[in-house]
Structures are given as C-alpha cells and as structure tokens.
Coordinates of C-alpha atoms in Angstrom, one line a residue:
M1 CA 34.8 -14.2 0.1
S2 CA 33.4 -14.1 3.6
I3 CA 32.2 -16.6 6.3
A4 CA 28.4 -17.2 6.4
V5 CA 27.3 -18.1 9.9
F6 CA 24.4 -20.6 10.2
T7 CA 22.7 -22.1 13.2
D8 CA 19.6 -23.9 14.2
S9 CA 16.2 -22.2 15.0
A10 CA 16.8 -23.9 18.5
A11 CA 19.3 -21.1 19.0
N12 CA 16.3 -18.8 19.8
I13 CA 18.0 -15.6 18.6
P14 CA 15.6 -12.6 18.3
A15 CA 14.9 -11.3 14.8
A16 CA 16.7 -8.1 15.4
K17 CA 19.9 -9.8 16.2
I18 CA 19.5 -12.2 13.2
E19 CA 19.2 -9.1 11.0
E20 CA 22.1 -7.1 12.7
L21 CA 24.6 -9.9 12.7
N22 CA 23.6 -11.6 9.4
I23 CA 23.0 -15.0 10.8
H24 CA 21.5 -17.7 8.7
V25 CA 18.9 -19.9 10.5
I26 CA 18.0 -23.5 9.6
P27 CA 14.4 -24.5 11.0
C28 CA 14.1 -27.5 13.3
S29 CA 10.9 -29.5 13.3
Y30 CA 8.5 -31.2 15.6
E31 CA 5.7 -33.7 15.1
L32 CA 2.2 -33.0 16.3
G33 CA -0.7 -35.5 15.4
G34 CA 1.4 -37.1 12.7
K35 CA 2.2 -33.8 11.0
I36 CA 5.7 -32.4 10.8
I37 CA 5.7 -28.7 11.7
K38 CA 8.7 -26.5 11.1
C39 CA 9.8 -24.3 14.0
P40 CA 9.8 -20.5 13.4
S41 CA 13.2 -19.0 12.6
V42 CA 13.0 -16.4 15.3
P43 CA 11.1 -16.4 18.7
E44 CA 8.8 -13.4 17.5
D45 CA 7.1 -15.7 15.0
F46 CA 6.4 -18.3 17.7
D47 CA 3.1 -18.4 19.5
G48 CA 4.5 -19.7 22.8
H49 CA 1.4 -19.4 24.9
E50 CA -0.5 -21.5 22.4
F51 CA 2.4 -24.1 22.2
Y52 CA 2.9 -24.4 25.8
D53 CA -0.8 -24.5 26.5
M54 CA -0.8 -27.6 24.2
L55 CA 1.8 -29.2 26.5
R56 CA -0.2 -28.3 29.5
A57 CA -3.1 -30.1 28.0
K58 CA -0.8 -33.2 27.5
A59 CA -0.8 -33.0 23.6
E60 CA 1.5 -35.7 22.1
V61 CA 4.3 -33.7 20.6
R62 CA 7.8 -34.8 19.8
T63 CA 10.9 -33.7 18.0
S64 CA 11.6 -34.6 14.3
M65 CA 15.1 -35.2 12.9
T66 CA 16.5 -32.3 10.8
N67 CA 17.0 -33.5 7.2
S68 CA 20.7 -33.3 6.0
H69 CA 19.3 -32.5 2.5
D70 CA 17.6 -29.3 4.0
I71 CA 20.8 -28.3 5.6
A72 CA 22.8 -28.9 2.4
E73 CA 20.2 -26.9 0.3
A74 CA 20.7 -23.9 2.8
F75 CA 24.6 -24.3 2.7
G76 CA 24.5 -24.5 -1.1
T77 CA 23.1 -21.0 -1.6
E78 CA 26.0 -19.3 0.3
L79 CA 28.7 -21.7 -1.1
S80 CA 27.5 -20.8 -4.6
K81 CA 28.3 -17.1 -3.7
G82 CA 31.9 -17.9 -2.8
N83 CA 31.4 -17.9 0.9
D84 CA 32.8 -20.3 3.5
I85 CA 30.4 -21.7 6.1
V86 CA 30.4 -22.1 9.8
Y87 CA 27.4 -24.0 11.3
I88 CA 26.8 -23.8 15.0
S89 CA 24.6 -26.8 15.8
I90 CA 22.5 -27.8 18.9
S91 CA 24.5 -30.1 21.1
S92 CA 25.3 -33.7 19.7
G93 CA 24.6 -34.8 23.1
I94 CA 20.8 -34.1 22.8
S95 CA 20.2 -34.1 19.1
G96 CA 21.1 -35.7 15.8
T97 CA 21.2 -32.3 14.2
F98 CA 25.0 -32.1 14.5
N99 CA 25.5 -35.3 12.6
A100 CA 23.1 -34.2 9.8
G101 CA 25.1 -31.1 9.4
R102 CA 28.2 -33.2 9.1
L103 CA 26.7 -35.3 6.5
A104 CA 25.5 -32.2 4.6
A105 CA 29.1 -30.8 4.8
E106 CA 30.5 -34.1 3.4
E107 CA 28.2 -34.1 0.5
L108 CA 29.1 -30.6 -0.4
R109 CA 32.7 -30.6 -0.1
D110 CA 33.0 -32.7 -3.4
K111 CA 31.0 -30.1 -5.2
Y112 CA 32.8 -27.0 -3.6
P113 CA 36.2 -28.3 -3.0
E114 CA 37.7 -24.8 -2.9
R115 CA 35.2 -23.7 0.1
R116 CA 35.5 -24.5 3.7
I117 CA 32.6 -25.8 5.6
E118 CA 33.0 -26.1 9.5
V119 CA 30.2 -27.8 11.6
F120 CA 30.7 -26.7 15.1
D121 CA 29.0 -28.6 18.1
S122 CA 27.9 -26.0 20.4
M123 CA 27.5 -28.6 23.2
G124 CA 24.5 -26.4 24.2
A125 CA 20.8 -25.7 23.7
G126 CA 18.5 -22.8 23.3
L127 CA 20.1 -19.4 23.6
G128 CA 23.3 -21.1 24.6
I129 CA 23.7 -22.0 20.9
G130 CA 22.5 -18.5 20.1
L131 CA 25.3 -16.8 22.2
L132 CA 27.9 -18.8 20.4
A133 CA 26.4 -18.1 17.0
M134 CA 26.4 -14.4 17.8
K135 CA 30.0 -14.7 18.9
A136 CA 30.9 -16.3 15.6
A137 CA 29.3 -13.4 13.7
D138 CA 31.2 -10.9 15.8
Y139 CA 34.4 -12.7 15.0
R140 CA 33.7 -12.7 11.3
D141 CA 32.9 -9.0 11.5
E142 CA 36.2 -8.4 13.3
G143 CA 37.9 -10.0 10.4
L144 CA 39.1 -13.1 11.8
N145 CA 39.8 -16.0 9.5
M146 CA 38.2 -19.4 9.8
N147 CA 41.0 -21.0 11.9
A148 CA 41.0 -18.1 14.4
L149 CA 37.2 -18.1 14.6
I150 CA 36.9 -21.8 15.4
E151 CA 39.6 -21.4 18.0
R152 CA 37.9 -18.6 19.8
L153 CA 34.5 -20.4 19.7
A154 CA 36.1 -23.5 21.1
S155 CA 37.4 -21.4 24.0
D156 CA 34.0 -19.7 24.6
R157 CA 32.2 -23.1 24.5
S158 CA 34.4 -24.2 27.5
G159 CA 32.8 -21.5 29.5
L160 CA 29.2 -21.6 28.2
C161 CA 26.9 -21.6 31.2
E162 CA 23.5 -22.8 30.9
Y163 CA 21.3 -23.1 34.0
F164 CA 17.6 -23.6 34.1
T165 CA 14.6 -24.9 36.3
V166 CA 11.4 -26.5 35.1
D167 CA 7.8 -26.2 36.7
D168 CA 6.6 -29.6 36.0
L169 CA 9.0 -32.7 36.5
M170 CA 6.8 -34.9 34.3
H171 CA 8.2 -33.4 31.2
L172 CA 11.6 -34.5 32.2
R173 CA 10.3 -37.8 33.0
R174 CA 8.9 -38.3 29.5
G175 CA 12.2 -37.1 28.2
G176 CA 14.1 -39.8 30.0
R177 CA 15.7 -37.4 32.6
L178 CA 14.0 -38.6 35.7
S179 CA 12.3 -41.8 36.7
G180 CA 8.7 -42.0 36.9
I181 CA 8.8 -42.2 40.9
A182 CA 11.2 -39.4 41.1
A183 CA 9.2 -37.2 38.8
M184 CA 5.8 -37.9 40.8
V185 CA 7.3 -37.4 44.3
G186 CA 9.0 -34.1 43.2
T187 CA 5.8 -32.8 41.8
V188 CA 3.9 -33.7 44.9
L189 CA 6.6 -32.0 47.2
N190 CA 6.9 -29.0 45.1
V191 CA 10.6 -30.0 44.4
K192 CA 12.2 -27.7 41.7
P193 CA 15.2 -29.2 40.0
L194 CA 18.1 -27.0 38.9
L195 CA 19.7 -28.3 35.6
R196 CA 22.7 -27.3 33.6
G197 CA 24.4 -28.1 30.3
D198 CA 27.4 -30.3 31.4
E199 CA 30.9 -30.7 29.9
E200 CA 29.6 -33.3 27.4
G201 CA 26.7 -31.3 26.1
K202 CA 24.2 -33.2 28.0
I203 CA 21.5 -31.9 30.3
V204 CA 21.9 -33.0 34.0
V205 CA 20.2 -32.2 37.3
F206 CA 22.7 -30.8 39.8
S207 CA 20.5 -29.7 42.6
K208 CA 17.0 -29.7 43.7
L209 CA 15.1 -26.9 45.9
R210 CA 11.7 -26.7 47.5
G211 CA 9.7 -23.8 45.7
R212 CA 9.9 -21.8 42.6
K213 CA 11.2 -18.6 44.3
K214 CA 14.3 -20.5 45.7
A215 CA 15.0 -22.0 42.3
I216 CA 15.0 -18.7 40.6
E217 CA 17.3 -17.3 43.2
A218 CA 19.6 -20.2 42.8
I219 CA 20.0 -19.6 39.0
A220 CA 20.9 -15.9 39.9
H221 CA 23.4 -17.2 42.4
E222 CA 25.2 -19.2 39.7
Y223 CA 25.5 -16.0 37.6
E224 CA 26.9 -14.2 40.6
A225 CA 29.5 -17.0 41.3
K226 CA 30.5 -17.8 37.7
A227 CA 29.9 -14.9 35.2
V228 CA 33.2 -13.5 33.9
D229 CA 33.4 -9.8 33.0
P230 CA 29.4 -9.6 32.6
Q231 CA 29.4 -6.0 31.9
H232 CA 31.0 -6.9 28.4
Q233 CA 28.8 -9.8 27.8
R234 CA 25.6 -10.7 26.1
V235 CA 23.5 -12.6 28.7
A236 CA 20.3 -14.3 27.8
I237 CA 17.1 -15.6 29.5
S238 CA 14.5 -17.8 27.9
H239 CA 11.1 -19.0 29.3
G240 CA 8.3 -21.5 28.7
D241 CA 5.5 -19.1 28.9
C242 CA 6.3 -17.6 32.2
P243 CA 7.2 -13.9 31.4
E244 CA 6.8 -12.6 34.9
D245 CA 9.4 -15.0 36.2
A246 CA 11.7 -14.1 33.4
E247 CA 11.5 -10.5 34.4
K248 CA 12.1 -11.6 38.1
L249 CA 15.3 -13.4 37.0
A250 CA 16.3 -10.4 34.8
G251 CA 16.1 -8.1 37.8
L252 CA 18.3 -10.3 39.9
V253 CA 20.8 -10.5 37.1
R254 CA 20.9 -6.7 36.8
E255 CA 21.2 -6.3 40.6
I256 CA 24.2 -8.6 40.5
A257 CA 26.0 -7.2 37.5
E258 CA 24.3 -5.4 34.6
P259 CA 25.4 -7.2 31.4
K260 CA 26.4 -5.3 28.2
E261 CA 23.2 -6.7 26.7
L262 CA 20.3 -8.8 28.2
I263 CA 18.2 -10.8 25.7
I264 CA 14.9 -12.2 27.0
A265 CA 12.9 -14.6 24.8
M266 CA 10.1 -17.1 24.7
H267 CA 11.8 -20.5 24.7
E268 CA 11.7 -22.2 21.4
P269 CA 9.6 -25.4 20.6
Y270 CA 12.2 -27.8 19.7
T271 CA 13.7 -28.2 23.1
G272 CA 10.6 -26.7 24.7
I273 CA 9.0 -30.0 24.2
H274 CA 11.3 -31.6 26.6
V275 CA 11.5 -29.0 29.3
G276 CA 7.7 -27.9 29.2
P277 CA 5.7 -24.8 30.3
G278 CA 7.3 -22.9 33.2
M279 CA 10.8 -23.6 32.1
L280 CA 13.2 -20.7 33.0
S281 CA 16.8 -20.6 31.8
L282 CA 19.9 -18.3 32.0
F283 CA 22.8 -18.4 29.6
F284 CA 26.1 -16.6 30.1
F285 CA 29.9 -17.1 29.7
G286 CA 31.7 -18.0 33.0
A287 CA 34.7 -19.7 34.4
G288 CA 33.9 -23.1 33.3
R289 CA 30.7 -24.8 32.7

C-alpha cells in the first residue's frame, strides 16, 4: 500500500517533475465556442502562444466545472490497486473543483471502506498548487503516513506565497476582480496591479504600480522580504506568453537568493483565462502569506 498523489492540471507541474515524483494529474476544462476542451496535463503540451493570442483577440473563453465522476474514475484506478489517495486541488476560493473532489471521495468511500481518501484544499492556484503537490510526493517518498503528510501540507500552505501582475486589467474586470471604470483607468494610465493569494485562498489586489518594470521588481522584492530558506526550496515562475519577462524575474530571484530549484513554465489555461496574456507570477514558501 502506498499514497497516490493527485492534483489538477491547473497545478502546472512540468512533465519531468510529474514523472520523477509520480504525481497523477486530473485535467481541468474550458469552453471555447460552445465546445468543452480538456486542458493539457502538463505545460509542455500546451500551446500557450496560440491560447493567449486568442485572448488578445477577445475570444469568448470561460472555465468549465470539473466533473466529480471524472475525478472518481481517476481515483478508482489507484484505489483498486490498494493505494490511499491525497488530492491537492485548486483553491475552493476560486473554483468548485475542491467540492467536486469531495463528492468523488464520498462516493468512493462506500466502495473502498478500507482505503483513505483525503481532499486537500491548496488555497492556491497555478504552480502554488504544484508546489504543494510536489511537497506531498516528497513526504510520501520520505515514508510519512497520511496523518503526518496532511499535517505537513497544512503547515506549508500557511506559508504559500503567490504574487503576480497582469498586463491588461480588462481580464480582471471580466473576472469580477475590478470595476469597469477602475480597469479602464488603469489601462490608460499604465497601472500594473500586484496581486496575491490571500489567507482564504482568494485572489486580491494589494498594490498598484506605474509600469511593468516596477511591477516585476516589486514581485522580486516580496521574495526577498518573505522567502524562508530559499536555497532549500523549489521556487516557481509562470507566465502568460511573456518568456522574456519570466527570465527577467528569474534573474532577480537568483540575484537575491539562488533557490534549490527554479521552475519556469507557461501558465496553464484554466486560470490563464482570468489573468490573461502578460501575466507573470512567482510562487515560493515564506513567513506567512
């Protein structure tokens, strides 16, 4: 018996890490032109340039609810092998996927009463989920039992730092993050908001700066101020089709404190719909959120 680690495709974990750490990925979905499209399981299989170009062209794209039946089917394969399950989901504060996971777990507990299924709310998004899922795999491989693994994850979650900026405030307006007037004024004045994942797993604006360069530097400053023991951490950067800015941020991170591992990936489509092209984010563990 072992612990099978599951997460969403919104976790954005690169293929090499998925294979190395034996993590199972459940695809999220989005809707385009009335058609439901499954998100790729790994960022390497995602044509981010094409996707974000669609958003630049104002394509009508929206997220689609993950079906609890699909989650139950994925869980069932591992449960039938005698494995327990921990599922690290996208934040319940921004998606219904966590509740879909809970429904799937409830359905399966009657069929597999001897097995344990834990659905863990990451209270994060993107590679914030990914960092927690990779931690779960590390803890499993270290031999921790389920109780100890969940306890460690809960502690890690309290220090999960997720900071990002966006290039076009109108995507946030469409997602209900800003009023239409605020979005319009911000775009005209070249105001770049800084956003973070808060203590309730929601996305909040905590600062606004004039210009892209200052926004990128401000994200790096948060890393400098809050990262705990970064030389022993995985740190992650994702971007909405702006690889040059991702490399700039990576350079600043390395100058401040070289992490044990630095992951850079194209940001996945499920939450990419809401943040839009030009989004740039940094994920790490720090002293509080």
